[in-house]
Short mmCIF file of C-alpha atoms in Angstrom, two decimals:
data_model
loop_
_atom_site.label_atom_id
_atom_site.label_comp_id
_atom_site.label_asym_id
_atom_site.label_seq_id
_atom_site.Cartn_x
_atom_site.Cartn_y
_atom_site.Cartn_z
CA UNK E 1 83.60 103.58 97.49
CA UNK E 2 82.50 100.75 99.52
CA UNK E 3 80.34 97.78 99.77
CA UNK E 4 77.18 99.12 99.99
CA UNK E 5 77.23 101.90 97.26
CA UNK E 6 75.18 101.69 94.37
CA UNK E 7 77.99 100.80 91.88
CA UNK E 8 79.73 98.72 94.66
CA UNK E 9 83.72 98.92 95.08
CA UNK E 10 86.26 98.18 92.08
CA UNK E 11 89.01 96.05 92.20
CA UNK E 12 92.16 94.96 89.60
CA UNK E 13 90.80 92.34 88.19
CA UNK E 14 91.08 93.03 84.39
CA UNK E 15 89.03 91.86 80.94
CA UNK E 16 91.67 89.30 80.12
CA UNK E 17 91.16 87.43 83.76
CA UNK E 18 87.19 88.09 84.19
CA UNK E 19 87.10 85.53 80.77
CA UNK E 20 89.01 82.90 82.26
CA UNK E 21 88.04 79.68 81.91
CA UNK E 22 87.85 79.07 85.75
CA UNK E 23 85.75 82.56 86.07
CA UNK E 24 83.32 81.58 83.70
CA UNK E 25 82.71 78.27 85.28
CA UNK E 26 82.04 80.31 88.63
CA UNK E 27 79.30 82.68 87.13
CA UNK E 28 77.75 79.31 85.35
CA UNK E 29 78.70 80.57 81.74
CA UNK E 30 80.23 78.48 79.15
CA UNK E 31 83.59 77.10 79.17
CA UNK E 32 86.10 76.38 76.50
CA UNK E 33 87.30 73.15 78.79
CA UNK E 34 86.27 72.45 82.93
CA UNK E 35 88.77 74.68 84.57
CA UNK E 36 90.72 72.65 87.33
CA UNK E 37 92.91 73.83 90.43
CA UNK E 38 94.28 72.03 93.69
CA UNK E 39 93.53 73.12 97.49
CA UNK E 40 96.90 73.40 98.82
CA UNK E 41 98.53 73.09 95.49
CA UNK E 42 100.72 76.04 96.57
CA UNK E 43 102.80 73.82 98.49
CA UNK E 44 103.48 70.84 100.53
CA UNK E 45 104.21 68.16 97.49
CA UNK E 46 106.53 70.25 95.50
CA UNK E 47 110.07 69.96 95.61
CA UNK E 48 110.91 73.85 94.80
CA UNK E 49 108.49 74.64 97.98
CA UNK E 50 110.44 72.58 99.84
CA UNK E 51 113.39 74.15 98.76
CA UNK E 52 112.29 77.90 98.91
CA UNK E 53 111.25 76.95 102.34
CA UNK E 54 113.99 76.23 104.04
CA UNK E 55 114.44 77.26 107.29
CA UNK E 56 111.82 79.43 107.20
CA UNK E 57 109.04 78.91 109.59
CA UNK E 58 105.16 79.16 108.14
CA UNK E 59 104.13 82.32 109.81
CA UNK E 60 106.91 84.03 108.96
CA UNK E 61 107.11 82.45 104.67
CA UNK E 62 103.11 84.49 105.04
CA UNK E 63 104.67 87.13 105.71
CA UNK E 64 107.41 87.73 103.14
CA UNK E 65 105.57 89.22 99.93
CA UNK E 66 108.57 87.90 97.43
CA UNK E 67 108.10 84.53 98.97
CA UNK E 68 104.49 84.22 98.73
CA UNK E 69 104.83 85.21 95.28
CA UNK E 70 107.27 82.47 94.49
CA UNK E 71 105.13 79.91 95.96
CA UNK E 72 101.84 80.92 94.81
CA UNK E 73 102.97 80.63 91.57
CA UNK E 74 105.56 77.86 91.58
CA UNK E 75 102.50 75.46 90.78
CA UNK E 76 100.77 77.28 88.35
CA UNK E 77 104.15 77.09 86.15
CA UNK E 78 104.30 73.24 86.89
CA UNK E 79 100.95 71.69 86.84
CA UNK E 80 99.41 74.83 84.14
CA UNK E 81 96.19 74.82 86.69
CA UNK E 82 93.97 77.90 85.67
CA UNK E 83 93.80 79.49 88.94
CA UNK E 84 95.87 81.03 91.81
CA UNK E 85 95.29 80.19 95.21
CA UNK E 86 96.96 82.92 97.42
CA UNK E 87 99.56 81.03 99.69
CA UNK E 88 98.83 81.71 103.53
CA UNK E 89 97.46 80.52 106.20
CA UNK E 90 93.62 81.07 107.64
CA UNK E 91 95.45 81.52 111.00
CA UNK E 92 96.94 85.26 109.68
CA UNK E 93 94.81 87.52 110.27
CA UNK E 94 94.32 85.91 113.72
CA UNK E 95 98.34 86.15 114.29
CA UNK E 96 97.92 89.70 112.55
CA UNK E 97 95.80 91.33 115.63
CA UNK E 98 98.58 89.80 118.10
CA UNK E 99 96.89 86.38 118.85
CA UNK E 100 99.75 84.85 120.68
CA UNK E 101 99.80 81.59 118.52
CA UNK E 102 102.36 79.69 116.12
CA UNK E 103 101.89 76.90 113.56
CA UNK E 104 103.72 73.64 114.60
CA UNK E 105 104.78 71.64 112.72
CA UNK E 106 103.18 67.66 112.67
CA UNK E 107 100.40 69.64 114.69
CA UNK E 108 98.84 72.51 113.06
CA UNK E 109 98.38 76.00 115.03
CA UNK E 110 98.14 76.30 118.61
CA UNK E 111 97.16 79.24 120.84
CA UNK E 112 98.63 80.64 123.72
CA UNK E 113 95.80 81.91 125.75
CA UNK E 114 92.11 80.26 124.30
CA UNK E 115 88.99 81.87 124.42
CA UNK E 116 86.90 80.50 127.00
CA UNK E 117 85.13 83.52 128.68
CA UNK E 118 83.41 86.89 127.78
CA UNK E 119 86.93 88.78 128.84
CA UNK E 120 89.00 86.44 126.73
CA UNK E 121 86.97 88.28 123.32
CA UNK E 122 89.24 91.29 124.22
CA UNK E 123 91.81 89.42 122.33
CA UNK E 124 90.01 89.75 118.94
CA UNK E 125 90.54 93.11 118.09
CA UNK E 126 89.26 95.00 114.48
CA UNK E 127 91.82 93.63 111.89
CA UNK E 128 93.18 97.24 109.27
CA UNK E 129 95.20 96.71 106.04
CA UNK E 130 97.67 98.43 107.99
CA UNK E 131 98.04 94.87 110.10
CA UNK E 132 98.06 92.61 106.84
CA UNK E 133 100.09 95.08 104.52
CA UNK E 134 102.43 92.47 103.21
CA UNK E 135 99.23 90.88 101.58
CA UNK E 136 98.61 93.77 99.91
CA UNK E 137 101.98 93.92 98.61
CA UNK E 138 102.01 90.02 97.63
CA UNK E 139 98.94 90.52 95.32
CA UNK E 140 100.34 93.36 93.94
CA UNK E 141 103.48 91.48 93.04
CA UNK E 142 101.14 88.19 92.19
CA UNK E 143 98.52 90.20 89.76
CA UNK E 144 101.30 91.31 87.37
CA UNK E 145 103.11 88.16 87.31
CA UNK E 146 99.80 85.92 86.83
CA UNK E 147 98.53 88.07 83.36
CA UNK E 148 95.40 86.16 82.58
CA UNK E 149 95.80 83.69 85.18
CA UNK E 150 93.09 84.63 88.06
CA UNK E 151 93.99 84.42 91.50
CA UNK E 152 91.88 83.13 94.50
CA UNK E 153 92.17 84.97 97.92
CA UNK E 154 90.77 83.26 100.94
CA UNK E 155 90.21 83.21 104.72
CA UNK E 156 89.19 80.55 107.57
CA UNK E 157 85.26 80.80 107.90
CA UNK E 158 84.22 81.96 111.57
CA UNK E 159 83.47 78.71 112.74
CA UNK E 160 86.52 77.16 112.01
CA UNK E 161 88.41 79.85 113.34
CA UNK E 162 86.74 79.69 116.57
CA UNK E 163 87.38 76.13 117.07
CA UNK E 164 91.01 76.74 116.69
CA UNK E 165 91.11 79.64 119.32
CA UNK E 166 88.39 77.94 121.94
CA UNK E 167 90.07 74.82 121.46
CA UNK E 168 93.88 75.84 121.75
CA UNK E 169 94.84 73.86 118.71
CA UNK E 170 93.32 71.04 116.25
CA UNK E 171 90.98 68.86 117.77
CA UNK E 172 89.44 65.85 116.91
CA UNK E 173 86.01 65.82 118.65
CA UNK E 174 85.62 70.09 119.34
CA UNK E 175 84.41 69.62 122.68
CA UNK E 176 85.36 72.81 124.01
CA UNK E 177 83.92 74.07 120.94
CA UNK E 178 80.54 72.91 121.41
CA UNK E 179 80.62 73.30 125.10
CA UNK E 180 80.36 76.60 124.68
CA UNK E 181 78.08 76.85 121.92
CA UNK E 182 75.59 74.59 123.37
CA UNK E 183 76.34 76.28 126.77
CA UNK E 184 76.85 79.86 126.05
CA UNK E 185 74.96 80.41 123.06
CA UNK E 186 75.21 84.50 123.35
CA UNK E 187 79.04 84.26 123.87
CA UNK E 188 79.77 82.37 121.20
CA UNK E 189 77.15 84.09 119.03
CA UNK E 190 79.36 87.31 120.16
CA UNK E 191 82.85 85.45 119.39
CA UNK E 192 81.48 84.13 115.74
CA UNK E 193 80.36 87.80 115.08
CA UNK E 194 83.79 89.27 115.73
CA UNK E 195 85.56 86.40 114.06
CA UNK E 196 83.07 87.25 110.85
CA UNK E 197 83.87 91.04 110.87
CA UNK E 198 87.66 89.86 111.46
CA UNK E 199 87.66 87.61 107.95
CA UNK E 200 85.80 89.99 106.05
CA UNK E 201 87.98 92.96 106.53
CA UNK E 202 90.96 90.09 105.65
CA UNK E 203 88.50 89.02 102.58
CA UNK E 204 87.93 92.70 101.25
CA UNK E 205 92.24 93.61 101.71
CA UNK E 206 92.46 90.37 99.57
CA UNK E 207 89.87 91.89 96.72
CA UNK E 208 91.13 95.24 96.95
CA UNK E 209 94.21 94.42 96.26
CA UNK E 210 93.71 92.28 92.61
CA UNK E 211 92.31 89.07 93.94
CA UNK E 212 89.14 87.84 91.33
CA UNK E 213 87.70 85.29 93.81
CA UNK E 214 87.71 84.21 97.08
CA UNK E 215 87.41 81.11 98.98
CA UNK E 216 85.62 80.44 102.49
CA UNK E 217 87.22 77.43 104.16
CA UNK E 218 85.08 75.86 106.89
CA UNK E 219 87.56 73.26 107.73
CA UNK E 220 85.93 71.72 110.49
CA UNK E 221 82.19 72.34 109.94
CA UNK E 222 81.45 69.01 108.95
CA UNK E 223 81.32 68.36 112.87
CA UNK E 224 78.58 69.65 113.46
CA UNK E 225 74.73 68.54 112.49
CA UNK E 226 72.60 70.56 110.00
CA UNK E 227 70.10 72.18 112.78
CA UNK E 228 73.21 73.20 114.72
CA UNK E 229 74.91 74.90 111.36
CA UNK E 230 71.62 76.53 110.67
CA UNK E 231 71.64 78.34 113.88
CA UNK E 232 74.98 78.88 115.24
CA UNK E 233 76.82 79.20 112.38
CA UNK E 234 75.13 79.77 109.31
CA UNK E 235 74.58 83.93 109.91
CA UNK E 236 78.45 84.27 110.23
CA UNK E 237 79.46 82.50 107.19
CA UNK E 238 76.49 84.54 105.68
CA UNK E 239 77.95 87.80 107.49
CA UNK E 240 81.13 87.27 105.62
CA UNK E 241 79.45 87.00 102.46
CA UNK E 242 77.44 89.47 101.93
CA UNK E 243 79.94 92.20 103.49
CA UNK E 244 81.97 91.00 100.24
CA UNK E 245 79.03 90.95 97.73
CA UNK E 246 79.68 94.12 96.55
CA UNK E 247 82.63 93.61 94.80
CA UNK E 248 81.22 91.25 92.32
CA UNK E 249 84.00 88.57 93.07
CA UNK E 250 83.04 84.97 92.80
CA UNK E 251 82.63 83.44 96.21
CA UNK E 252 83.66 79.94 97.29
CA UNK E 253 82.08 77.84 100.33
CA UNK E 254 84.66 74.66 101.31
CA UNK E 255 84.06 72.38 104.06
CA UNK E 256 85.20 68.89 104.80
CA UNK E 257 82.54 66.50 105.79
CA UNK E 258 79.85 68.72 104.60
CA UNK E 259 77.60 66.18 102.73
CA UNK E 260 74.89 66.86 105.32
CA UNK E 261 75.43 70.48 104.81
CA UNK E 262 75.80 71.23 101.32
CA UNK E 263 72.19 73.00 101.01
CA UNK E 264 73.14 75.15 103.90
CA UNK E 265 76.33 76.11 103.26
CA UNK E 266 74.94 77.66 99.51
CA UNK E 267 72.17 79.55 101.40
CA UNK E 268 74.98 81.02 103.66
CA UNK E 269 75.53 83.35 100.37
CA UNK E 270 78.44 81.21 98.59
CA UNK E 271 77.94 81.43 94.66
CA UNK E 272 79.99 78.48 94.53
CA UNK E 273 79.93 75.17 96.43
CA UNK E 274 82.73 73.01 97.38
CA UNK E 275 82.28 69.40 97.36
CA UNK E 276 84.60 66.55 98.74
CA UNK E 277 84.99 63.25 97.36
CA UNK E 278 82.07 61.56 100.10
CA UNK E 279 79.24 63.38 97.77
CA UNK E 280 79.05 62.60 93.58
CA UNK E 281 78.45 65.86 91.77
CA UNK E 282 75.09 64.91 90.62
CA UNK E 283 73.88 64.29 94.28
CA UNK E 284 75.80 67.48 95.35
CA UNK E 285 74.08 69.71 92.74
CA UNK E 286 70.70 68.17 93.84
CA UNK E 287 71.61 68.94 97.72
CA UNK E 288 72.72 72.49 96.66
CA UNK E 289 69.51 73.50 94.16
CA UNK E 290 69.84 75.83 91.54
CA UNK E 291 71.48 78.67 91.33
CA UNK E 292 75.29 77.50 92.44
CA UNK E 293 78.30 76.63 90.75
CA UNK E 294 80.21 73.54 92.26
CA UNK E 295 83.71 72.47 93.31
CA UNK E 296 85.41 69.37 93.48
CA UNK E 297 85.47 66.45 93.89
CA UNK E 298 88.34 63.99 93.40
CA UNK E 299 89.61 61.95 96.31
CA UNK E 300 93.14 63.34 97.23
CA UNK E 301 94.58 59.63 97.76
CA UNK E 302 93.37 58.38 93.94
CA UNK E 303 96.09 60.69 93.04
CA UNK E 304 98.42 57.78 94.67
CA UNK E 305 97.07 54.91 92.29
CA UNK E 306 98.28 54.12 88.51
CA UNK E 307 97.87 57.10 86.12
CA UNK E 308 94.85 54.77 84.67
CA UNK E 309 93.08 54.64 87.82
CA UNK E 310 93.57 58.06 87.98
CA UNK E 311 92.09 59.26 85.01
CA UNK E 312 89.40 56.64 85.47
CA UNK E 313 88.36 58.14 89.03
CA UNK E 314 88.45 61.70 87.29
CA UNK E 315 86.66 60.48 84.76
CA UNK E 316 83.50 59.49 87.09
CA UNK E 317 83.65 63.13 88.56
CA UNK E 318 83.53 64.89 85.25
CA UNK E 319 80.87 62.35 84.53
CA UNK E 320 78.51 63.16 87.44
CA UNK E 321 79.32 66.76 86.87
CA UNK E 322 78.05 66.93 82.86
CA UNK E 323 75.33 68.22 84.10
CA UNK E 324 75.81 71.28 85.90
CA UNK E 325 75.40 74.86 85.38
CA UNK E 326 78.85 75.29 86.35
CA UNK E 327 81.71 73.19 87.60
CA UNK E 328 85.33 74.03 88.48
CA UNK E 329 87.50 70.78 88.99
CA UNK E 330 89.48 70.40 92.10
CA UNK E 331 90.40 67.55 94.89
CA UNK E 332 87.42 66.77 97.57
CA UNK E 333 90.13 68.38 99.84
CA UNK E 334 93.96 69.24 100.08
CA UNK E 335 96.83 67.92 97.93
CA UNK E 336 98.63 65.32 100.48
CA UNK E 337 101.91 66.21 101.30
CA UNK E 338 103.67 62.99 99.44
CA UNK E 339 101.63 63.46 96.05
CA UNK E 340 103.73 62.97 93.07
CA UNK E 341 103.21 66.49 91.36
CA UNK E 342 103.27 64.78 88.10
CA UNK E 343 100.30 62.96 88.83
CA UNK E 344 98.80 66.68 89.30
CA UNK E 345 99.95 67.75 86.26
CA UNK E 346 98.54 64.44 84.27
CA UNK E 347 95.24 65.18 85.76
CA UNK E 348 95.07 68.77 84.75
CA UNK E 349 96.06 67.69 81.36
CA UNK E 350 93.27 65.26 81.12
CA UNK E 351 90.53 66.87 82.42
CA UNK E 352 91.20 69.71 79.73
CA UNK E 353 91.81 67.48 77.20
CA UNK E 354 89.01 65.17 77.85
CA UNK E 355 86.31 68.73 78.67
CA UNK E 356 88.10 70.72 75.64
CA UNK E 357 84.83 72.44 73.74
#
């Protein structure tokens, strides 16, 4: 069955995980409490990742089904968060069609050879389950362990992907990157469309295997201004989504910077919005329109003040958020690598405590 059939494709997801709390909050319903996970809460601050880690590279820890398991749910056990996030990287698939690159650490990923030319787009083959078979197995292996407990696939959105592989690495102003957009708009409307058909194959291996949402993370979109999104970016991201539509699977939109973009980046086919901490909720929900669930939007540094300040910072999110037609707690971006878990696990507890219906 596939995409476009009249039914659309099936996936694992069962009855007990479709009336999750953090579900229901994507499709706008009503909620017994606001449903709350962490970007990058698979990871990073917790002492038992550290420690299943070791010695391990990143790439290869992707890799590993049993460890991926371990991790993805190491802080669903400690902090009780109602959703999964799938613990990768958005540079596998990339590394899975033999992109010559490697995640360094202190630096991020860098790439051997980067894209600079029309020949160079040889490198971006079609990705197959075949290539990303260990994620296949890792869901399997997640879905069972995580009963009622949904879990959240994801992927690097086309833009951000490209910026890694024109660029060679991170980069703090992207001026390769927008060198050749501005300068070879076909070529990089060419490498965007590949990148697009490259996530959503990674996207639909995710679904197909048990995952019940998935999240789009446009890391470094906030670069760029909202006339340049709207046409050199905008009908990837909306590429992705709609070759995923069929499976009925909520779909996240997460940027950093995006304030400017928020509007756009729900038109690009997201049914939920991610929001960071630059934005209230209220004001986000206005940018967005009707129609959209939203994400976010705690600072991730508040999480390093007293537990009061804290729950008073939270506080002002749920506050701006009372009104919307759906909203799904999370940080305005990743958990910082020195967070004190417990102060993850305090917040969790509030916010259900304080939304409890």
């Amino acid at each position: 069955m596939t995409a476009n059939s009249p039914t659309g494709p099936q996936n694992a997801v069962t009855h007990d995980v479709k009336e999750s709390a953090f579900l229901k909050a994507c499709r706008r319903e009503p909620v017994p409490h606001t449903p709350v996970w962490f970007m990058r809460q698979a990871g990073r601050s917790l002492p038992e990742y550290r420690k299943v880690r070791e010695g391990t590279a990143m790439l290869e820890s992707c890799m590993r089904p049993e460890l991926v398991t371990e991790i993805t749910l190491q802080p669903v056990r400690r902090h009780k968060v109602d959703a999964a996030i799938y613990f990768s990287d958005i540079v596998v698939p990339l590394k899975a069609i033999g992109i010559d690159l490697d995640i360094k650490p202190g630096v991020g990923p860098v790439v051997a050879n980067p894209i600079r030319s029309r020949a160079d787009l040889a490198q971006l083959r079609d990705l197959t389950p075949d290539d990303v078979s260990y994620v296949t197995e890792a869901i399997g292996m997640l879905t069972g362990e995580l009963g009622s407990t949904p879990l959240i696939g994801f992927a690097g959105a086309p833009f951000t992907l490209a910026s890694y592989l024109v660029e060679g690495g991170p980069s703090r102003n992207h001026e390769h990157t927008k060198a050749l957009m501005y300068g070879d708009p076909q070529l990089w409307a060419d490498l965007l469309d590949r990148l697009a058909e490259i996530t959503a194959a990674f996207l639909k291996v995710q679904i197909e295997a048990g995952a019940s949402a998935v999240q789009l993370f446009d890391s470094w979109v906030g670069a760029l201004a909202p006339a340049d999104y709207r046409r050199s970016v905008m009908p990837a991201s909306a590429k992705v989504f709609d070759a995923v539509a069929g499976y009925g699977v909520p779909r996240i939109h997460f940027g950093v910077g995006t304030g400017e973009l928020l509007g756009l980046m729900g038109e690009a086919g997201a049914d939920v919005v991610g929001v960071d901490w630059r934005v209230p909720m209220d004001e986000a929900a206005r940018r967005v329109g009707p129609g959209k669930a939203l994400q976010g939007n705690l600072d991730p540094a508040v999480l390093f003040s007293t537990p009061g300040a804290v729950e008073e910072k939270a506080q002002e999110v749920l506050d701006a958020a009372a009104g919307l037609e759906g909203h799904v707690f999370n940080l305005g971006h990743g958990v910082l690598p020195t967070t004190d878990p417990d102060a993850l696990t305090r917040l969790v507890e509030y916010v259900h405590t304080r939304t409890a219906r």
